[in-house]
Coordinates of C-alpha atoms and ligand atoms in Angstrom, one line a residue:
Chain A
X1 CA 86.8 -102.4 -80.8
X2 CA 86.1 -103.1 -84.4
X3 CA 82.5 -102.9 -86.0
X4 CA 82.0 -106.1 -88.7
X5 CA 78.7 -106.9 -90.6
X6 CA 78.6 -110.5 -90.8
X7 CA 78.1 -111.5 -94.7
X8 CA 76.5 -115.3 -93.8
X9 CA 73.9 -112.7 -91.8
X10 CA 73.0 -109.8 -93.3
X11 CA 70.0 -109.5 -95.7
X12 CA 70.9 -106.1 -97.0
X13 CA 68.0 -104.8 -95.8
X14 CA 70.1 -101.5 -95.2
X15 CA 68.5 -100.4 -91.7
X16 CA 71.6 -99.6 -90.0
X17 CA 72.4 -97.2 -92.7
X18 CA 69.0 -95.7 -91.8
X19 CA 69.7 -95.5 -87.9
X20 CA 73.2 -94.5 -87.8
X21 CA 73.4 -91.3 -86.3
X22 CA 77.3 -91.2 -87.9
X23 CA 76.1 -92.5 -91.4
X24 CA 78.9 -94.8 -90.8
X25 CA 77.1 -97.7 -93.1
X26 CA 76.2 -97.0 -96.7
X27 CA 74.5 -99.0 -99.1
X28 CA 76.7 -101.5 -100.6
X29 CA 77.2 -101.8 -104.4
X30 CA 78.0 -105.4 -105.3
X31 CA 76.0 -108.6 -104.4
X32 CA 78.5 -111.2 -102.5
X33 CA 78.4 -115.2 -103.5
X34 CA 75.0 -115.1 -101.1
X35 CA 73.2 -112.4 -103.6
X36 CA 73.0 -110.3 -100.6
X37 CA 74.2 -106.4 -101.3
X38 CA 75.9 -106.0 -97.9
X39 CA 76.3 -102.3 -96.7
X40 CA 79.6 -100.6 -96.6
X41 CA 80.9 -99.1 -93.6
X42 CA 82.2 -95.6 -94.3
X43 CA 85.7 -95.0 -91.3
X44 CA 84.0 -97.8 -89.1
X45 CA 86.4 -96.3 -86.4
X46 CA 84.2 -93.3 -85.7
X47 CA 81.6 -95.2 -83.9
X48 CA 80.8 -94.7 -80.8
X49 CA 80.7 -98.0 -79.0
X50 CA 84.4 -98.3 -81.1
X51 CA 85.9 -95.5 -79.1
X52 CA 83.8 -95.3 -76.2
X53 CA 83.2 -99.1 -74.8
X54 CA 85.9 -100.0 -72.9
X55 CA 86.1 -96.6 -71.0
X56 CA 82.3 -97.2 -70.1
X57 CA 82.8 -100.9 -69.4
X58 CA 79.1 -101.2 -71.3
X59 CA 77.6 -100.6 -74.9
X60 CA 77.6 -97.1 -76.1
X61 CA 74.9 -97.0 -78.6
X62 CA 74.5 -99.5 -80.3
X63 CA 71.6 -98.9 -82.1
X64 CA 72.7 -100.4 -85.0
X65 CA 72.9 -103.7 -83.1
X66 CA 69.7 -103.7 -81.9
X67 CA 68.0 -102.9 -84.9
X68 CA 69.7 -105.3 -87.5
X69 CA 66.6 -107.8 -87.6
X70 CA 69.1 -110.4 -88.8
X71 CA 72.0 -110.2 -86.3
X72 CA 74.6 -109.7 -88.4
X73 CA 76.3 -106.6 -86.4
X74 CA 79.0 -107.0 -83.7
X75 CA 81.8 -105.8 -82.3
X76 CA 85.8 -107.8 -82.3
X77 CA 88.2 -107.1 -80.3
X78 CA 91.2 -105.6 -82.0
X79 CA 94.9 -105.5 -81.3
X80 CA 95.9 -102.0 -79.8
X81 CA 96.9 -99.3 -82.4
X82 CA 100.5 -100.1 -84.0
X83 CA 102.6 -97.6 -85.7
X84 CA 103.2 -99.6 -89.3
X85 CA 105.9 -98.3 -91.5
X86 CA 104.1 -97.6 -94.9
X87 CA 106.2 -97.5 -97.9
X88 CA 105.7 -94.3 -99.5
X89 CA 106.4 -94.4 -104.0
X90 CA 107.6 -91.2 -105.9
Chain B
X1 CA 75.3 -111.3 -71.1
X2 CA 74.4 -109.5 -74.0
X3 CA 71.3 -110.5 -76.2
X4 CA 73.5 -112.0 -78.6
X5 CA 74.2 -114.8 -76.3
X6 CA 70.3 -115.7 -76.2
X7 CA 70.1 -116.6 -79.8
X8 CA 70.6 -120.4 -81.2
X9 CA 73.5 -119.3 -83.4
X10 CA 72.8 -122.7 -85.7
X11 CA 69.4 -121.4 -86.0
X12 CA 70.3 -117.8 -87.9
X13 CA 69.6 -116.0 -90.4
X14 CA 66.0 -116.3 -89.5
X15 CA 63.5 -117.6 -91.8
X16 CA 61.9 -113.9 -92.3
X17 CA 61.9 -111.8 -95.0
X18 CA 64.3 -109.0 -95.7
X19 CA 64.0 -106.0 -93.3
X20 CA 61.1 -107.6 -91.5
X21 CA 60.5 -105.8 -88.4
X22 CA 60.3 -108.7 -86.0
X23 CA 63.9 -109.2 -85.5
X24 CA 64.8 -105.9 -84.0
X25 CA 61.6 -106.6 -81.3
X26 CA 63.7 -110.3 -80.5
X27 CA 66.6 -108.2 -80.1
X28 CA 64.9 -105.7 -77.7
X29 CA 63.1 -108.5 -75.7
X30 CA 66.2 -110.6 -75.3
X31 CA 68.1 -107.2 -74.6
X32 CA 65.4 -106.1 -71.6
X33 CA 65.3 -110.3 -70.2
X34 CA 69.6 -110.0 -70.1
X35 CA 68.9 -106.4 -68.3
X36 CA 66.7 -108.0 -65.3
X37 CA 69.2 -111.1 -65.3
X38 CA 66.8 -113.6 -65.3
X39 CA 68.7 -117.0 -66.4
X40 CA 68.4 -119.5 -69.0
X41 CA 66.3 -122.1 -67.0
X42 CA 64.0 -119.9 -65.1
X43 CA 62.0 -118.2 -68.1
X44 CA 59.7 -119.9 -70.7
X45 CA 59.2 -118.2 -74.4
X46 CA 55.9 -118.8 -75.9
X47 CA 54.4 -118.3 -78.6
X48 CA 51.0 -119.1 -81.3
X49 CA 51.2 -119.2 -85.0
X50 CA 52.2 -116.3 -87.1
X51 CA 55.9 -115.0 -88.6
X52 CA 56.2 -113.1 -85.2
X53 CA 54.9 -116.5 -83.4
X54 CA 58.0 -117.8 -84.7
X55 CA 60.4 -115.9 -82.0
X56 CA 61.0 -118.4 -79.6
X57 CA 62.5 -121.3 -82.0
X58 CA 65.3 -118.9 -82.4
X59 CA 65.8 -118.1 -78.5
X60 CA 68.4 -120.8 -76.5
X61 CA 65.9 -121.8 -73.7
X62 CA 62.7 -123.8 -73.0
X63 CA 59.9 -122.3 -75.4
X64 CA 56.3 -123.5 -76.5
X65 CA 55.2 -123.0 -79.9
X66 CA 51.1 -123.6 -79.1
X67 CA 48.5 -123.9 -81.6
X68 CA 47.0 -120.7 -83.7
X69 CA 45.7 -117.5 -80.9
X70 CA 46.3 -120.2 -78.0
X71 CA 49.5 -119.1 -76.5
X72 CA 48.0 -117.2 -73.8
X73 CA 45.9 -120.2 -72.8
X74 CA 49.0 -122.7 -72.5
X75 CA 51.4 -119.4 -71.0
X76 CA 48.5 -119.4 -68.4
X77 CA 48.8 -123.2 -67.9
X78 CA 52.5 -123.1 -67.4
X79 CA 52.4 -120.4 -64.9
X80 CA 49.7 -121.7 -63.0
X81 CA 51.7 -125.1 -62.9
X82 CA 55.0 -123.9 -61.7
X83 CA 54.6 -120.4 -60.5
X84 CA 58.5 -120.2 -60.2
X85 CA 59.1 -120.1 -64.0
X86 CA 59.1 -116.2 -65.7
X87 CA 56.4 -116.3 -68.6
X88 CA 57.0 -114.4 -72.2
X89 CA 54.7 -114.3 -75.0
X90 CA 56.0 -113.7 -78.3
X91 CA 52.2 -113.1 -80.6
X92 CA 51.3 -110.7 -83.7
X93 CA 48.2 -108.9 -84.0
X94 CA 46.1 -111.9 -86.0
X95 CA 47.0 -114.1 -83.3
X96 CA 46.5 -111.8 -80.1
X97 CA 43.1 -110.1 -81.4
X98 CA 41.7 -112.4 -83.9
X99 CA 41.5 -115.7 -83.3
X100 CA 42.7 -115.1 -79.5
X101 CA 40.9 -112.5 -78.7
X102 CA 39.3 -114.0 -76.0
X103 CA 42.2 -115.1 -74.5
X104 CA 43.2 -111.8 -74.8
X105 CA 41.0 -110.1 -72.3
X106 CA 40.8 -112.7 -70.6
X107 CA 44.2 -113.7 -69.1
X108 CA 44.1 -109.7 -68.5
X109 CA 41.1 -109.7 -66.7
X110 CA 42.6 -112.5 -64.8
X111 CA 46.1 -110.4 -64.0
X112 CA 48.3 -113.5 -64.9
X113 CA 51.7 -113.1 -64.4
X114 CA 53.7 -113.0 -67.4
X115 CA 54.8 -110.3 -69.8
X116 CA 53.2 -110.1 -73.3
X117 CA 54.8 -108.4 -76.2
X118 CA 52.6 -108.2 -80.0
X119 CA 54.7 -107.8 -83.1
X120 CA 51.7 -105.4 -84.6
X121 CA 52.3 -105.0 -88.6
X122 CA 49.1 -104.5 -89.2
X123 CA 48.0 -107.9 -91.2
X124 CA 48.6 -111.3 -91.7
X125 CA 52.1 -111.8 -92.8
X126 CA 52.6 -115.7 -92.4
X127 CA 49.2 -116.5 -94.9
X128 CA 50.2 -113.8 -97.6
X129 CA 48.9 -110.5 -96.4
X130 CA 45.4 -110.8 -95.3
X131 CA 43.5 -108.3 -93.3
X132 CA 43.5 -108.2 -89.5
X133 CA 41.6 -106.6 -86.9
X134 CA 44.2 -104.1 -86.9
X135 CA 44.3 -103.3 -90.2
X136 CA 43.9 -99.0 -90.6
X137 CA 40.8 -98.1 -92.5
X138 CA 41.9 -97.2 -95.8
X139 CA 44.9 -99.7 -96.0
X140 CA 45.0 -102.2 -98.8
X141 CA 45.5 -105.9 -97.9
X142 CA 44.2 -109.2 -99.8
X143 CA 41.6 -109.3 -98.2
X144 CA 40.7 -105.4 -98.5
X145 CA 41.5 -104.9 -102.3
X146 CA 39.7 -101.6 -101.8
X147 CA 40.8 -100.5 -98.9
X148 CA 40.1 -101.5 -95.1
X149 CA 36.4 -100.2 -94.0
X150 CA 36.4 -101.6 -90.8
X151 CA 36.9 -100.1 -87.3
X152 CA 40.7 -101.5 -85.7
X153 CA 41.2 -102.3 -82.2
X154 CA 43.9 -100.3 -79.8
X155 CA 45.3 -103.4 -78.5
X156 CA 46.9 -101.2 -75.4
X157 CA 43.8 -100.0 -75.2
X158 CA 42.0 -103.4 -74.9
X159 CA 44.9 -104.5 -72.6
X160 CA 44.0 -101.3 -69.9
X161 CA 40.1 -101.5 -70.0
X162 CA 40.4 -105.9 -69.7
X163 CA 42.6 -105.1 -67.0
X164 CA 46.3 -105.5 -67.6
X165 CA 49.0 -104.0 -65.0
X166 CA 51.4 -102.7 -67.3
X167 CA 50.5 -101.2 -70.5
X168 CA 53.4 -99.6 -73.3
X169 CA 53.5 -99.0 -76.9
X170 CA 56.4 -98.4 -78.8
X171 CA 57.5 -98.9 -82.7
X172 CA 60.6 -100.9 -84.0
X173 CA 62.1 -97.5 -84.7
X174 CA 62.3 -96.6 -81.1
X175 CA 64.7 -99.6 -79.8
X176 CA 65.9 -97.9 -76.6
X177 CA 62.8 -97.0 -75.2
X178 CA 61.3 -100.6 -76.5
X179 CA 63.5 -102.3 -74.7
X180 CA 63.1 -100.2 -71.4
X181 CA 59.2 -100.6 -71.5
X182 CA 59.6 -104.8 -71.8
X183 CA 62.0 -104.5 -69.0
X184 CA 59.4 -102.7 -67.1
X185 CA 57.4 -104.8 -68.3
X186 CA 59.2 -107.8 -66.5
X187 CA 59.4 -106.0 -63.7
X188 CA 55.8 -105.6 -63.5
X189 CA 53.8 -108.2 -61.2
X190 CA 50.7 -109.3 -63.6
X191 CA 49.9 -109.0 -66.6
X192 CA 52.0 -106.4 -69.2
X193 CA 51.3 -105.9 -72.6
X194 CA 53.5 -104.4 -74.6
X195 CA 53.1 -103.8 -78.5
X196 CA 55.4 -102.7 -80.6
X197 CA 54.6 -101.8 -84.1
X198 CA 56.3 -103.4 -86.7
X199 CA 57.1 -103.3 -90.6
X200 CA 56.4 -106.0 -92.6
X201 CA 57.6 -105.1 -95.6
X202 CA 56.2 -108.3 -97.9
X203 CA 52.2 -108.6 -96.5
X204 CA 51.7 -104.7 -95.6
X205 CA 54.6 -102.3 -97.2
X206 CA 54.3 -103.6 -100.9
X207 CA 51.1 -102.9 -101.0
X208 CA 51.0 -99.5 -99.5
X209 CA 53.3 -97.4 -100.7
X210 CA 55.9 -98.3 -98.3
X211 CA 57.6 -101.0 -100.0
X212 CA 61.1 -100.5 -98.6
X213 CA 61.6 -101.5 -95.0
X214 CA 63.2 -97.9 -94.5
X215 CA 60.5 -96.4 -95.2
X216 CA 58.1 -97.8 -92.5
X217 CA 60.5 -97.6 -90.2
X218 CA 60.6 -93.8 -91.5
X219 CA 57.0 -93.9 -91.3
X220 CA 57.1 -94.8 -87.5
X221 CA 59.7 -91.8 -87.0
X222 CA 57.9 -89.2 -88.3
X223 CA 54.1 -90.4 -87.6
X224 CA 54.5 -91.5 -83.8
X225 CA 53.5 -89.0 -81.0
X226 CA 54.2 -89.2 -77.1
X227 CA 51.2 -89.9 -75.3
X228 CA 51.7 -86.9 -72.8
X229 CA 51.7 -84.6 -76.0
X230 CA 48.8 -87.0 -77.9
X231 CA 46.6 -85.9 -74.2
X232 CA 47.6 -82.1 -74.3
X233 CA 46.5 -81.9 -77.6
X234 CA 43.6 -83.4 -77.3
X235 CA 42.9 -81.5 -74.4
X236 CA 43.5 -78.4 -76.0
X237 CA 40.8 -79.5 -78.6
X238 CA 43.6 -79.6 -81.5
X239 CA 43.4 -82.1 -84.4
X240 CA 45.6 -85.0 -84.6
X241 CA 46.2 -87.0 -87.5
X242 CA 44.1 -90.0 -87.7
X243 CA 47.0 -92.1 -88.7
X244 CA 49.3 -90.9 -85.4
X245 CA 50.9 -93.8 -83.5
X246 CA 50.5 -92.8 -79.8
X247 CA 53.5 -94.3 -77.9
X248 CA 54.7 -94.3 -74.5
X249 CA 54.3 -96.0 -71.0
X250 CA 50.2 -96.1 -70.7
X251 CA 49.3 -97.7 -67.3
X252 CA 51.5 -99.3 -64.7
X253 CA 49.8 -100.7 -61.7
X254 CA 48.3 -103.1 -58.9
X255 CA 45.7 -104.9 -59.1
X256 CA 45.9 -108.5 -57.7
X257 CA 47.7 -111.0 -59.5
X258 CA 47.1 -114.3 -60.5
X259 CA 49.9 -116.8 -60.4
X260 CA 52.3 -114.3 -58.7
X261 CA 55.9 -116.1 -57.5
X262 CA 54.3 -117.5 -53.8
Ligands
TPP1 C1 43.3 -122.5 -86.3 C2 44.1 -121.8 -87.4 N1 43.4 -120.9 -88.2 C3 44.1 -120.3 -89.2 C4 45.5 -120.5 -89.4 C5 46.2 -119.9 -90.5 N2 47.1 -118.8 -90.0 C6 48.4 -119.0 -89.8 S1 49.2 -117.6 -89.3 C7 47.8 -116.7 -89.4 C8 47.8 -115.2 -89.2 C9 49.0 -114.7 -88.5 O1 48.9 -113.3 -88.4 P1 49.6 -112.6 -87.2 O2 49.2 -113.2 -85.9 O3 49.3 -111.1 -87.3 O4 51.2 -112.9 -87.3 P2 52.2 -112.3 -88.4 O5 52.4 -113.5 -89.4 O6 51.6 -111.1 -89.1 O7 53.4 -112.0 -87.7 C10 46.7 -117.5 -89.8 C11 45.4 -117.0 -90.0 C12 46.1 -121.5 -88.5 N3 47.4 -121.8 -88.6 N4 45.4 -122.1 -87.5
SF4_2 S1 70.5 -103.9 -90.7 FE1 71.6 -105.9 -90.6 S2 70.7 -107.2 -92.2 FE2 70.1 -105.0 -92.6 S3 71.7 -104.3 -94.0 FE3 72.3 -103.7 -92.0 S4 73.7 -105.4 -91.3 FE4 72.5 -106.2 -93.1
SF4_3 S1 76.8 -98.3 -82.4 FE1 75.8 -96.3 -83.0 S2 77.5 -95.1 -83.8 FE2 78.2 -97.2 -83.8 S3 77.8 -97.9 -85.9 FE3 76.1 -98.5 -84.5 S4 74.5 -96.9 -84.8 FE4 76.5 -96.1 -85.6
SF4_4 S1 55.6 -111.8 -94.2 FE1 55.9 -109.9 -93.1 S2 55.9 -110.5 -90.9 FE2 56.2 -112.3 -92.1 S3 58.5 -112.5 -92.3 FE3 57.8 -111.4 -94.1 S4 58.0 -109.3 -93.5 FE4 58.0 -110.4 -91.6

């Protein structure tokens, strides 16, 4: 699972960084096209409901989620874990 | 079905202000009414006038937006009508105690069944920040440029002595256990009140030293106290803080109920 903030959404009210138990969303820096400084998310993949909901088969958490008075937290479903060949420069 | 799928996508972002608390209480209502599987025809949202009034125009399924501290009245109505449908209120403070209060202790003197949950920020949001009957003493509104003399009603505590079955108090910080006391809430035959104390960052916040919506939310962490521990202390004859926010699952029980499923 992937954690996404949606930018149409989110006021930037910076909650979730506030209830985060992993600190995984900081506050952003730059306003997008909306004027809306949208948090950052700081190695997403920590998350508990990331790692945890499909062995559960039910939210983990999710406290983020149900505090974001705007609705602008979910979770996507993401392609399993590739190996990708990453070109390394000298 | 997660609460998510309860929203009118088209409808969102809603119209309230940044960080305003009511949201997060939509989320936890929607959350508990997905939890006890009750479907999309067989409940009915309503609401007065207020931002928290607002609620159900945002919620996929049939809702009444009533007139100003009426929604109780027309809740009651529908209820009465078609005991098969599953009531919610959606109200704020100004609307439940003010202008409705009336309605109030009444519909929980009656025991009707529905399931009542008050967005309390502590003013009027919707009219710019006016004073309400739950307004702390000391706090500065528009209406209180010096600061709030007046006594403030303990809605759960109105709710219990009028009569309610189910009584629970919880903040916007404390989602979890929000959501678990409206779904008892639901559960509950008769009348249950739950209220769940909210920021509003633009009517209350600004104007007393707690402008950012963090730090009410904050405010709520550190300042609320679990009724069990509020009692013992009491008991004990130790002070508590006059500005403590006593949470927790208050009275659940059985007295007879009016417009119970036949
Ligand atoms: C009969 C009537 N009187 C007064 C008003 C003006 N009015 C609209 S909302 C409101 C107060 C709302 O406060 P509250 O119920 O606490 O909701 P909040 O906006 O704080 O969520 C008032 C007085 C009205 N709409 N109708
Ligand atoms: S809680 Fe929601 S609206 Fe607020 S900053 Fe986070 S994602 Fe945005
Ligand atoms: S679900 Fe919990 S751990 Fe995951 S981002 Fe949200 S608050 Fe943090
Ligand atoms: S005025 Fe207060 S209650 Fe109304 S939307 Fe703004 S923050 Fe929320």
């Amino acid at each position: 699972m992937k954690l996404v903030i949606d930018p149409r959404r989110c006021k930037g009210c910076n909650l979730c960084v506030k209830v985060c138990p992993y600190r995984i969303f900081r506050p952003g820096r730059r306003p997008n096209e909306r004027g809306v400084v949208v948090p950052e998310l700081d190695r997403p993949e920590r998350c508990a409901n990331c790692r945890l909901r499909r062995l559960y088969g039910r939210t983990i958490c999710g406290v983020c989620q149900l505090t974001c008075p705007d609705q602008a937290i979910r979770w996507e479903e993401e392609e399993a874990y590739e190996p990708r060949k990453v070109a390394v420069e000298y | 079905m997660n609460f998510m799928d309860w929203y009118r996508a088209d409808r969102l972002p809603t119209i309230f202000c940044v960080g305003c608390g009511n949201g997060t209480v939509i989320n936890c209502a929607l959350t508990a009414v997905s939890e006890v599987g009750w479907k999309r025809e067989e409940v009915v949202f309503v609401s007065g006038i207020g931002c928290s009034s607002r609620a159900p125009g945002y919620i996929d399924a049939d809702s009444l937006h009533t007139t100003h501290g009426r929604a109780l009245a027309f809740a009651t109505g529908i209820k009465l009508a078609n005991p098969d449908l599953q009531l919610v209120v959606f109200t704020g403070d100004g609307d439940l105690a003010a202008i409705g209060g009336n309605h109030f202790i009444h519909a929980c003197r009656r025991n009707v069944d529905m399931t009542v949950i008050c967005m309390n920020n502590q003013i009027y949001g919707m009219t710019g920040g006016q004073g309400s009957p739950t307004t702390p003493r000391g706090a500065l509104s528009t209406t209180t440029p010096y600061g709030a003399e007046e006594g403030t009603f303990d809605l759960t505590a109105l709710s219990i002595a009028a009569g309610a079955n189910f009584a629970a108090r919880w903040t916007s910080y404390h989602v979890k256990e929000l959501t678990n006391a409206i779904r008892a809430g639901l559960e509950t035959p008769g009348f249950s009140f739950i209220e769940a104390a909210v920021q509003c960052p633009t009517g209350y916040g600004r104007r007393n030293r707690l402008r950012e919506p963090e730090d009410m939310i904050e405010f709520f962490r550190t300042h609320s106290m679990l009724r069990q521990k509020y009692d013992r202390l009491l008991a004990e004859g130790k002070l508590v803080p006059p500005d403590t926010i006593v949470v927790g699952e208050f009275v659940r029980r059985d007295r007879p109920v009016l417009g119970g499923k036949k």
